[in-house]
XYZ file of C-alpha atoms in Angstrom:
322
model
C 0.071 0.015 -0.025
C 1.186 3.547 -0.874
C 2.013 5.296 2.416
C 3.218 8.840 2.680
C 5.589 9.694 5.404
C 3.553 10.751 8.371
C 5.838 13.683 9.193
C 5.105 15.210 5.778
C 1.411 14.940 6.439
C 1.597 16.293 9.942
C 3.028 19.469 8.450
C -0.026 19.777 6.170
C -3.108 21.811 7.146
C -5.884 19.243 6.608
C -9.247 20.863 6.028
C -11.943 19.990 8.537
C -14.121 18.705 5.767
C -11.531 16.316 4.552
C -10.878 14.957 8.032
C -14.195 13.369 7.759
C -13.728 11.696 4.371
C -12.744 8.391 5.758
C -16.257 7.982 7.416
C -18.257 9.852 4.724
C -16.799 9.334 1.303
C -19.213 9.344 -1.669
C -19.299 6.779 -4.435
C -18.224 7.560 -8.104
C -21.328 9.054 -9.759
C -21.859 7.705 -13.331
C -21.663 10.209 -16.133
C -23.202 10.045 -19.591
C -20.781 9.574 -22.459
C -19.813 12.670 -24.408
C -21.407 13.199 -27.848
C -19.229 12.630 -30.906
C -18.654 16.402 -31.075
C -17.975 16.885 -27.458
C -15.053 16.411 -25.077
C -15.059 16.240 -21.263
C -12.290 17.653 -19.168
C -11.808 16.618 -15.476
C -9.233 18.185 -13.330
C -7.987 17.866 -9.604
C -5.949 20.439 -7.695
C -3.347 18.467 -5.700
C -3.339 21.098 -2.918
C -7.018 20.269 -2.220
C -6.181 16.561 -1.558
C -4.661 16.438 1.957
C -6.281 13.437 3.570
C -3.807 10.540 4.075
C -6.772 8.042 4.192
C -8.045 9.353 0.882
C -4.593 9.067 -0.619
C -4.192 5.489 0.615
C -7.644 4.681 -0.869
C -6.450 5.992 -4.176
C -3.406 3.775 -3.970
C -5.631 0.678 -3.605
C -6.967 1.448 -7.124
C -3.499 1.083 -8.714
C -1.974 -1.988 -10.298
C 1.232 -3.424 -8.739
C 3.364 -1.885 -11.568
C 1.771 1.460 -11.059
C 2.375 1.297 -7.271
C 6.011 0.352 -7.931
C 6.335 3.242 -10.366
C 4.973 5.782 -7.902
C 7.071 4.459 -5.028
C 10.181 4.695 -7.288
C 9.848 8.447 -7.512
C 11.902 10.788 -5.442
C 10.080 13.245 -3.129
C 6.648 12.950 -1.553
C 5.211 15.628 -3.802
C 6.166 13.832 -6.991
C 4.716 10.617 -5.564
C 1.481 12.343 -4.609
C 1.048 13.827 -8.042
C 1.771 10.539 -9.787
C -0.763 8.772 -7.665
C -3.430 11.459 -8.244
C -2.785 11.349 -11.998
C -3.343 7.490 -12.047
C -6.315 7.593 -9.658
C -7.959 10.413 -11.773
C -7.631 8.292 -14.922
C -9.102 5.211 -13.351
C -12.037 6.887 -11.535
C -12.847 9.034 -14.576
C -12.998 6.167 -16.996
C -14.980 4.005 -14.612
C -17.743 6.686 -14.402
C -18.676 6.208 -18.088
C -19.197 2.434 -17.586
C -22.287 2.930 -15.384
C -20.665 0.916 -12.523
C -19.886 -2.018 -14.957
C -16.207 -1.617 -14.550
C -14.495 -1.071 -11.174
C -11.601 1.396 -11.397
C -9.318 -1.272 -9.829
C -9.917 -3.714 -12.675
C -9.089 -1.365 -15.526
C -6.074 -2.448 -17.594
C -4.061 -0.268 -20.027
C -1.774 -0.776 -22.918
C 0.347 1.629 -25.039
C 0.432 2.358 -28.779
C 3.679 2.101 -30.710
C 4.650 5.661 -29.523
C 3.833 5.083 -25.798
C 0.370 6.737 -25.656
C -1.805 4.899 -23.090
C -5.114 3.313 -24.096
C -7.679 1.268 -22.232
C -7.458 -2.467 -22.751
C -11.089 -3.350 -22.232
C -12.060 -6.716 -20.908
C -14.793 -7.866 -23.354
C -17.973 -9.486 -21.874
C -20.648 -11.264 -23.785
C -23.453 -9.104 -22.302
C -21.633 -5.775 -22.400
C -19.984 -3.713 -25.041
C -17.326 -1.308 -23.720
C -17.741 2.378 -24.765
C -15.524 3.625 -27.600
C -13.708 5.905 -25.174
C -10.498 7.788 -25.766
C -8.711 9.674 -23.033
C -5.505 11.746 -22.409
C -3.943 13.109 -19.336
C -1.670 16.134 -18.518
C -0.344 17.557 -15.315
C 1.767 20.237 -13.786
C 2.788 20.477 -10.105
C -0.476 22.185 -9.162
C -3.122 20.813 -11.484
C -3.871 17.393 -13.031
C -6.379 16.980 -15.940
C -7.896 14.141 -17.837
C -9.734 14.598 -21.240
C -12.288 12.173 -22.587
C -13.922 11.698 -25.916
C -15.932 9.140 -27.852
C -14.847 7.772 -31.241
C -12.179 10.354 -31.519
C -8.602 10.529 -30.465
C -7.873 13.310 -27.983
C -4.812 15.245 -26.784
C -4.674 17.646 -23.842
C -2.087 19.766 -22.286
C -2.122 22.001 -19.199
C 0.582 24.570 -18.417
C 0.904 26.896 -15.415
C 0.381 30.537 -16.453
C 3.430 31.447 -14.309
C 5.637 28.852 -15.801
C 9.212 30.130 -15.951
C 11.341 29.578 -19.002
C 15.016 28.914 -18.501
C 16.052 30.076 -21.952
C 15.348 33.270 -23.700
C 11.859 32.968 -25.224
C 12.785 33.774 -28.829
C 15.814 31.549 -28.684
C 13.614 28.710 -27.438
C 10.968 29.480 -30.027
C 13.549 29.421 -32.859
C 14.570 26.008 -31.761
C 11.148 24.391 -31.561
C 8.552 26.673 -33.353
C 7.730 27.198 -37.076
C 8.989 30.449 -38.717
C 5.446 31.831 -38.673
C 5.023 31.298 -34.991
C 8.528 32.817 -34.294
C 7.506 35.767 -36.446
C 4.371 36.256 -34.408
C 6.262 36.167 -31.100
C 8.954 38.476 -32.390
C 6.305 41.068 -33.195
C 5.325 41.310 -29.503
C 7.366 44.001 -27.675
C 5.964 43.431 -24.236
C 8.095 40.621 -22.588
C 5.275 39.328 -20.277
C 2.713 39.224 -23.215
C 5.277 37.459 -25.274
C 5.803 34.821 -22.544
C 2.095 34.232 -22.244
C 1.681 33.871 -25.989
C 4.514 31.392 -26.049
C 2.926 29.283 -23.410
C -0.393 29.358 -25.120
C 1.175 28.187 -28.412
C 3.161 25.525 -26.642
C 0.047 24.199 -25.037
C -1.780 23.974 -28.338
C 1.124 22.226 -30.071
C 1.534 19.731 -27.202
C -2.137 18.876 -27.350
C -2.004 18.305 -31.111
C 1.007 15.994 -30.942
C -0.643 13.967 -28.110
C -3.896 13.818 -30.105
C -2.032 12.373 -33.096
C -0.575 9.773 -30.644
C 2.851 9.907 -32.337
C 4.890 11.607 -29.616
C 7.255 14.537 -29.995
C 10.018 12.616 -31.832
C 7.624 11.589 -34.579
C 5.879 14.918 -34.861
C 8.435 17.664 -33.960
C 6.938 21.035 -33.115
C 8.735 22.686 -36.209
C 6.894 20.479 -38.704
C 3.501 22.228 -38.132
C 2.078 25.663 -37.417
C -0.712 26.612 -35.125
C -2.792 29.473 -36.418
C -5.326 31.219 -34.186
C -7.605 33.980 -35.087
C -10.377 35.641 -33.070
C -13.906 34.814 -34.274
C -17.087 36.565 -33.251
C -17.404 35.983 -29.449
C -20.423 33.722 -29.399
C -20.094 32.995 -25.645
C -21.798 29.835 -24.497
C -24.045 27.414 -26.091
C -27.560 27.374 -24.553
C -26.607 24.138 -22.904
C -23.728 25.859 -21.065
C -21.049 24.177 -23.147
C -18.188 26.429 -24.205
C -18.119 27.389 -27.788
C -14.644 26.622 -29.258
C -15.181 29.117 -31.953
C -14.495 31.975 -29.647
C -11.079 31.547 -31.269
C -10.688 29.789 -34.612
C -7.741 27.454 -34.141
C -6.343 25.437 -36.953
C -3.076 23.529 -37.687
C -0.990 23.579 -40.931
C 1.388 20.802 -41.664
C 4.907 21.824 -43.007
C 7.753 19.920 -44.524
C 8.104 16.278 -45.355
C 6.464 14.950 -42.256
C 2.943 13.866 -43.170
C 0.820 15.176 -40.343
C -3.109 15.281 -40.542
C -5.039 18.570 -40.177
C -8.452 17.225 -39.467
C -8.490 18.480 -35.863
C -10.359 20.955 -33.766
C -9.139 22.833 -30.739
C -10.230 24.578 -27.537
C -8.011 26.846 -25.489
C -8.956 27.752 -21.961
C -7.820 29.533 -18.857
C -8.475 26.944 -16.078
C -8.971 27.620 -12.428
C -7.473 31.042 -12.825
C -3.994 29.658 -12.899
C -3.441 27.451 -15.902
C -3.800 27.266 -19.667
C -5.486 24.259 -21.043
C -5.642 23.104 -24.663
C -7.786 20.262 -25.950
C -7.432 18.796 -29.494
C -9.789 16.265 -30.925
C -10.531 14.996 -34.352
C -13.306 16.857 -36.363
C -16.663 15.168 -36.983
C -19.093 16.191 -39.709
C -22.399 17.322 -38.164
C -25.409 15.454 -39.398
C -27.261 17.371 -42.204
C -24.674 20.361 -42.091
C -21.966 21.407 -44.282
C -18.459 21.841 -42.750
C -17.695 20.933 -39.187
C -19.639 21.709 -36.018
C -17.722 23.302 -33.103
C -16.384 21.348 -30.246
C -18.585 21.251 -27.217
C -16.706 21.089 -24.007
C -17.838 20.220 -20.372
C -15.335 20.828 -17.572
C -15.551 19.299 -14.029
C -13.317 19.978 -10.956
C -13.233 16.757 -8.871
C -11.836 15.093 -5.814
C -12.672 11.449 -6.651
C -14.861 9.817 -4.013
C -15.410 13.246 -2.323
C -16.958 15.839 -4.635
C -17.531 16.736 -8.195
C -18.346 20.228 -9.421
C -19.277 21.129 -13.003
C -17.464 24.437 -13.603
C -18.414 25.050 -17.258
C -19.639 28.561 -17.674
C -18.041 29.835 -14.341
C -15.001 31.984 -13.746
C -13.011 28.749 -13.326
C -13.239 28.138 -17.094
C -12.584 31.037 -19.413
C -12.322 30.554 -23.209
C -9.267 32.390 -24.632
C -9.259 34.686 -27.502
C -6.800 37.306 -28.601
C -3.987 35.082 -29.808
C -4.183 36.206 -33.442
C -1.262 34.380 -35.073
C-alpha cells in the first residue's frame, strides 16, 4: 500500500471537511458519455487533496506496476502527483461504464509511440464504450480529457511557468517560422511569454492527439494558427463554444501530419492554460464541421464533483491572433 511519510502529512493543514472523508466518502457518480462532437475535461488540484486516508484509498486502485512506479519516484510531492494522476484516470473512465467496470480492474496498454489506451475486458453481455482519453499535469493541476470515437490530446501549463532560456531563442529551436515571427512582433516581454505558453500548450495537445509523440511529430513540422472569431459566448446548454477563437493547424515539410482536428484553448482555475485537441466530426445534415462542445468538471474522486463550465474557473481564450 502506498503510504506517505507521516511527518510530511503532519505538516499539512488538513481541512476540517477532509478529516471526515474516511467515514463519509461518496461513490463515483456515473456520467453520460460525451457526444461525438464533445469532449469532457476533468481536473483535480493536488493542494486540495490532503487526507492521508483518501490518498491511501487512491493507492488501492492502482496495479502493482503502477504502485512500484509511484514508489520509485523521489520526493513526496512527486509521488503524490503521480498517484493522483493515475487515480484520476481510473476513476474518470469508470464513471462512463455505469458501474460495470471497477476502477481497480481497468487495464491499460500503450500504442507504438507510448500513448496509453484502455485495454477493455470484453464481456458477452456488455460492449465497452469507444472511449479515448488523455492526461496532462503540472505541479499544481492534473487533468484528464475524454472523448468518444475520436482521439484526444490535452495539455495544461501553469500561467506562471518560468522559462530557463530566452523566449525567442527557445521558439526558434522548436517553433515554425510563422510562430517565431508572431512572437517576435510582440514587444511586451510578459505578453510574449504568455503567448509562447499558449502556443506551446496547443502544439503539445495536437502532438498528443496524433498519438505519435514529439520525436515523430516535432513542433517545427507544423504551425498553429489562431484567429479571433465572433465571440459567441456559451451554447444554450452551457457548453463552451470553441469558435471564440478559430484554431487550425497547418502541416509543414516532409512529415505527413493530418490537419483534421479542432481545438479549444482555456484559462483553467485562474492559474493554468489548457488546450484540448480532438478529431473533427461532420455534423449530421450540415456542411462543414460543428464546433467542439466542452464540459469541464473539478473533482476530488470519492469526495466531490463540481461542473465548472460557464463559471469563472473556465474562461475561453481569444486574442492570440497568429
